[in-house]
Coordinates of C-alpha atoms in Angstrom, one line a residue:
X1 CA 0.0 0.0 0.0
X2 CA 1.3 3.4 -0.9
X3 CA 2.1 5.8 1.9
X4 CA 1.0 8.8 0.0
X5 CA -1.3 9.4 -3.0
X6 CA -1.0 12.0 -5.7
X7 CA -4.3 12.7 -7.6
X8 CA -4.9 14.2 -11.0
X9 CA -8.5 14.9 -12.2
X10 CA -10.2 16.3 -15.3
X11 CA -7.2 17.3 -17.4
X12 CA -9.5 17.1 -20.5
X13 CA -6.6 16.8 -23.0
X14 CA -8.0 17.7 -26.4
X15 CA -5.3 15.9 -28.5
X16 CA -5.8 18.5 -31.2
X17 CA -2.1 19.3 -30.7
X18 CA 0.8 17.8 -28.7
X19 CA 0.0 17.9 -25.0
X20 CA 3.7 18.6 -24.1
X21 CA 2.9 20.6 -20.9
X22 CA 0.9 17.7 -19.5
X23 CA 3.6 15.2 -20.3
X24 CA 6.3 17.4 -18.8
X25 CA 4.2 17.3 -15.6
X26 CA 4.2 13.5 -15.8
X27 CA 8.0 13.5 -16.2
X28 CA 8.1 15.4 -12.9
X29 CA 5.9 12.7 -11.4
X30 CA 8.4 10.1 -12.4
X31 CA 11.0 11.9 -10.3
X32 CA 8.9 11.7 -7.1
X33 CA 9.6 9.2 -4.3
X34 CA 8.2 5.7 -5.2
X35 CA 6.1 5.6 -2.0
X36 CA 3.7 8.0 -3.8
X37 CA 1.0 6.3 -5.7
X38 CA -0.8 8.0 -8.6
X39 CA -4.6 8.1 -9.1
X40 CA -6.0 9.5 -12.4
X41 CA -9.5 10.4 -11.4
X42 CA -11.0 10.4 -14.9
X43 CA -11.6 12.7 -17.8
X44 CA -7.9 12.9 -18.4
X45 CA -8.8 13.2 -22.1
X46 CA -11.6 15.2 -23.5
X47 CA -12.6 12.0 -25.3
X48 CA -11.0 8.6 -25.2
X49 CA -12.8 5.6 -26.9
X50 CA -10.3 2.8 -26.4
X51 CA -10.9 1.0 -29.6
X52 CA -9.2 0.7 -33.0
X53 CA -9.8 3.8 -35.2
X54 CA -10.6 6.2 -32.3
X55 CA -7.3 6.8 -30.7
X56 CA -4.3 9.0 -31.5
X57 CA -0.7 9.4 -30.5
X58 CA -1.4 11.2 -27.3
X59 CA -3.5 8.4 -25.9
X60 CA -0.7 5.9 -26.7
X61 CA 1.9 8.3 -25.3
X62 CA 0.0 8.3 -22.0
X63 CA -0.3 4.5 -22.0
X64 CA 3.4 4.2 -22.5
X65 CA 4.1 6.4 -19.5
X66 CA 1.7 4.4 -17.3
X67 CA 3.2 1.1 -18.3
X68 CA 6.7 2.3 -17.5
X69 CA 5.7 4.0 -14.3
X70 CA 3.7 1.1 -12.9
X71 CA 6.9 -0.9 -12.5
X72 CA 8.0 1.7 -9.9
X73 CA 4.8 2.8 -8.1
X74 CA 1.1 2.1 -8.0
X75 CA -0.8 3.7 -10.9
X76 CA -4.6 3.8 -10.7
X77 CA -6.8 4.8 -13.6
X78 CA -10.6 5.4 -13.2
X79 CA -12.7 6.2 -16.2
X80 CA -14.5 9.5 -16.3
X81 CA -17.6 10.3 -18.3
X82 CA -15.4 11.3 -21.3
X83 CA -13.6 7.9 -21.4
X84 CA -14.9 4.6 -22.8
X85 CA -13.6 1.0 -22.5
X86 CA -10.2 2.2 -21.3
X87 CA -10.3 0.1 -18.1
X88 CA -11.0 -3.2 -19.8
X89 CA -8.9 -2.6 -23.0
X90 CA -5.7 -1.5 -21.2
X91 CA -5.7 -3.3 -17.9
X92 CA -2.0 -4.1 -18.5
X93 CA -1.1 -0.4 -18.6
X94 CA -2.1 0.2 -15.0
X95 CA -1.7 -1.3 -11.5
X96 CA -5.5 -1.0 -11.2
X97 CA -8.2 0.3 -13.6
X98 CA -11.9 0.4 -13.3
X99 CA -15.0 2.0 -14.8
X100 CA -16.3 3.0 -11.4
X101 CA -14.0 3.2 -8.3
X102 CA -10.9 2.2 -6.3
X103 CA -10.7 1.4 -2.6
X104 CA -7.7 1.3 -0.2
X105 CA -8.9 0.7 3.3
X106 CA -11.1 3.6 4.4
X107 CA -10.1 5.6 1.3
X108 CA -12.3 5.6 -1.8
X109 CA -11.7 7.2 -5.2
X110 CA -14.3 7.7 -8.0
X111 CA -14.7 10.2 -10.9
X112 CA -17.9 11.7 -9.5
X113 CA -20.2 11.7 -12.5
X114 CA -22.6 9.2 -10.9
X115 CA -23.1 11.2 -7.7
X116 CA -25.8 13.3 -9.2
X117 CA -28.6 10.8 -9.9
X118 CA -30.8 13.6 -11.2
X119 CA -28.7 14.0 -14.3
X120 CA -31.0 11.7 -16.2
X121 CA -29.8 12.6 -19.7
X122 CA -26.3 11.6 -18.9
X123 CA -27.4 8.4 -17.2
X124 CA -29.3 7.4 -20.4
X125 CA -26.3 8.3 -22.6
X126 CA -24.0 6.3 -20.3
X127 CA -26.3 3.3 -20.5
X128 CA -26.4 3.5 -24.3
X129 CA -22.7 3.9 -24.8
X130 CA -21.2 1.6 -22.1
X131 CA -22.4 -1.9 -23.0
X132 CA -21.1 -4.9 -24.9
X133 CA -23.2 -4.4 -28.0
X134 CA -22.2 -0.8 -28.4
X135 CA -18.6 -1.7 -27.9
X136 CA -18.8 -4.4 -30.6
X137 CA -20.5 -2.0 -33.0
X138 CA -18.0 0.8 -32.4
X139 CA -15.1 -1.7 -32.9
X140 CA -16.6 -2.7 -36.3
X141 CA -17.1 0.8 -37.6
X142 CA -13.9 2.3 -36.1
X143 CA -11.5 2.0 -39.1
X144 CA -14.0 3.7 -41.3
X145 CA -16.2 6.1 -39.2
X146 CA -14.1 6.3 -36.0
X147 CA -13.0 10.0 -36.3
X148 CA -16.4 11.3 -37.3
X149 CA -18.2 9.3 -34.6
X150 CA -15.7 10.5 -32.0
X151 CA -16.4 14.1 -33.0
X152 CA -20.1 13.4 -32.6
X153 CA -19.7 11.9 -29.1
X154 CA -17.4 14.7 -28.0
X155 CA -20.0 17.3 -29.0
X156 CA -22.8 15.4 -27.3
X157 CA -20.9 15.1 -24.1
X158 CA -20.2 18.8 -24.3
X159 CA -23.9 19.8 -24.5
X160 CA -25.9 17.1 -22.8
X161 CA -24.7 17.5 -19.2
X162 CA -23.4 21.1 -19.3
X163 CA -25.9 22.2 -16.6
X164 CA -25.2 19.3 -14.3
X165 CA -21.4 18.9 -14.5
X166 CA -20.6 22.2 -12.8
X167 CA -23.6 22.0 -10.4
X168 CA -22.7 20.3 -7.1
X169 CA -25.8 18.5 -5.8
X170 CA -25.4 19.2 -2.1
X171 CA -28.1 17.0 -0.5
X172 CA -27.6 14.2 -3.0
X173 CA -23.9 14.2 -2.3
X174 CA -24.4 14.0 1.5
X175 CA -26.8 11.1 1.1
X176 CA -24.3 9.4 -1.2
X177 CA -21.5 10.0 1.3
X178 CA -23.6 8.3 4.1
X179 CA -23.5 5.0 2.2
X180 CA -19.8 4.6 3.0
X181 CA -18.3 3.1 6.2
X182 CA -17.5 5.4 9.1
X183 CA -14.2 7.2 8.9
X184 CA -14.2 7.0 5.0
X185 CA -12.6 9.6 2.9
X186 CA -14.0 9.7 -0.7
X187 CA -12.1 11.5 -3.4
X188 CA -13.8 12.7 -6.6
X189 CA -13.4 15.0 -9.5
X190 CA -15.9 15.8 -12.3
X191 CA -17.4 19.0 -10.8
X192 CA -14.3 21.2 -11.7
X193 CA -14.3 22.8 -8.3
X194 CA -12.5 22.3 -4.9
X195 CA -15.0 21.3 -2.2
X196 CA -15.0 19.5 1.1
X197 CA -18.1 18.0 2.7
X198 CA -18.4 15.9 5.9
X199 CA -21.2 13.7 7.3
X200 CA -21.1 11.7 10.5
X201 CA -17.3 11.3 10.4
X202 CA -17.1 10.7 6.7
X203 CA -15.4 13.1 4.3
X204 CA -15.9 13.9 0.6
X205 CA -13.0 15.7 -1.1
X206 CA -13.9 17.1 -4.6
X207 CA -10.7 18.0 -6.5
X208 CA -10.3 20.9 -8.9
X209 CA -9.9 20.3 -12.6
X210 CA -6.4 20.1 -13.9
X211 CA -7.6 21.6 -17.2
X212 CA -8.7 24.8 -15.4
X213 CA -6.0 25.4 -12.8
X214 CA -3.2 22.8 -13.5
X215 CA -3.5 21.8 -9.8
X216 CA -2.7 18.4 -8.2
X217 CA -3.7 17.0 -4.9
X218 CA -1.5 15.0 -2.4
X219 CA -3.1 12.9 0.4
X220 CA -1.0 12.1 3.5
X221 CA -2.5 9.1 5.2
X222 CA -0.5 9.6 8.4
X223 CA -2.4 12.8 9.2
X224 CA -5.3 12.2 6.8
X225 CA -4.5 15.6 5.3
X226 CA -5.0 16.8 1.7
X227 CA -3.0 19.5 0.0
X228 CA -4.0 21.0 -3.3
X229 CA -1.2 22.9 -5.2
X230 CA -0.1 24.0 -8.7
X231 CA 1.8 21.4 -10.7
X232 CA 4.9 23.6 -10.8
X233 CA 5.1 23.1 -6.9
X234 CA 5.0 19.3 -7.2
X235 CA 8.7 18.7 -6.2
X236 CA 8.4 21.1 -3.3
X237 CA 5.2 19.5 -2.0
X238 CA 6.1 15.9 -2.6
X239 CA 9.9 15.8 -2.4
X240 CA 12.1 13.9 -4.9
X241 CA 13.4 10.4 -5.3
X242 CA 16.9 11.6 -4.6
X243 CA 15.9 13.2 -1.3
X244 CA 14.2 9.9 -0.3
X245 CA 17.4 8.0 -1.0
X246 CA 19.5 10.3 1.1
X247 CA 17.0 10.2 4.0
X248 CA 16.9 6.4 4.1
X249 CA 19.4 4.7 6.5

């Protein structure tokens, strides 16, 4: 189990041009102490359909980084509402991947798109897109219609849940939080804002979108504290592998 967790949510990489700034940040992550596990909390890409004909070089570049890095530290990837079939297609690229959530003791991570059960349009779209038949159909048409279909899905995602994705459903979230065991801390993204909510000893930590602020979050289990900071302060906040080697007896 990792002693510390670094979290990245909602980067929304467009892939319309090389995402060099994001990958420079990942290079910085590679220089962190190996006791820090990494959790990608979803919507790392503005759209990622993990099937032939739908991906580009930036998706593969990200997968290559994850495959290399998981030999050194724990790498967790959770799908957001802009990512499809990644967890199943690329299980080999991550220490753990899932469409829904990840748990480590009293800690729980999820994207956050399913907290708001009143977003009925998105719930319907998710059901239509995330099933075996749709996956098979998309795989068949990918080599011919992949790019045009990806553009259609991207635009639908942009417009169908615009109202709900930035609206934090206060009472629904507190009810959702109450379903977790006592002393749980739940981490989520999706709402593009920094929020903390508590209920009967449980804590919900909503992280800001990397796409908006280039911010990361570091959780320290020893004090159960969470620090949110700009990516350019990562080495200062997390230390470096070299410093860890010096401090070890």
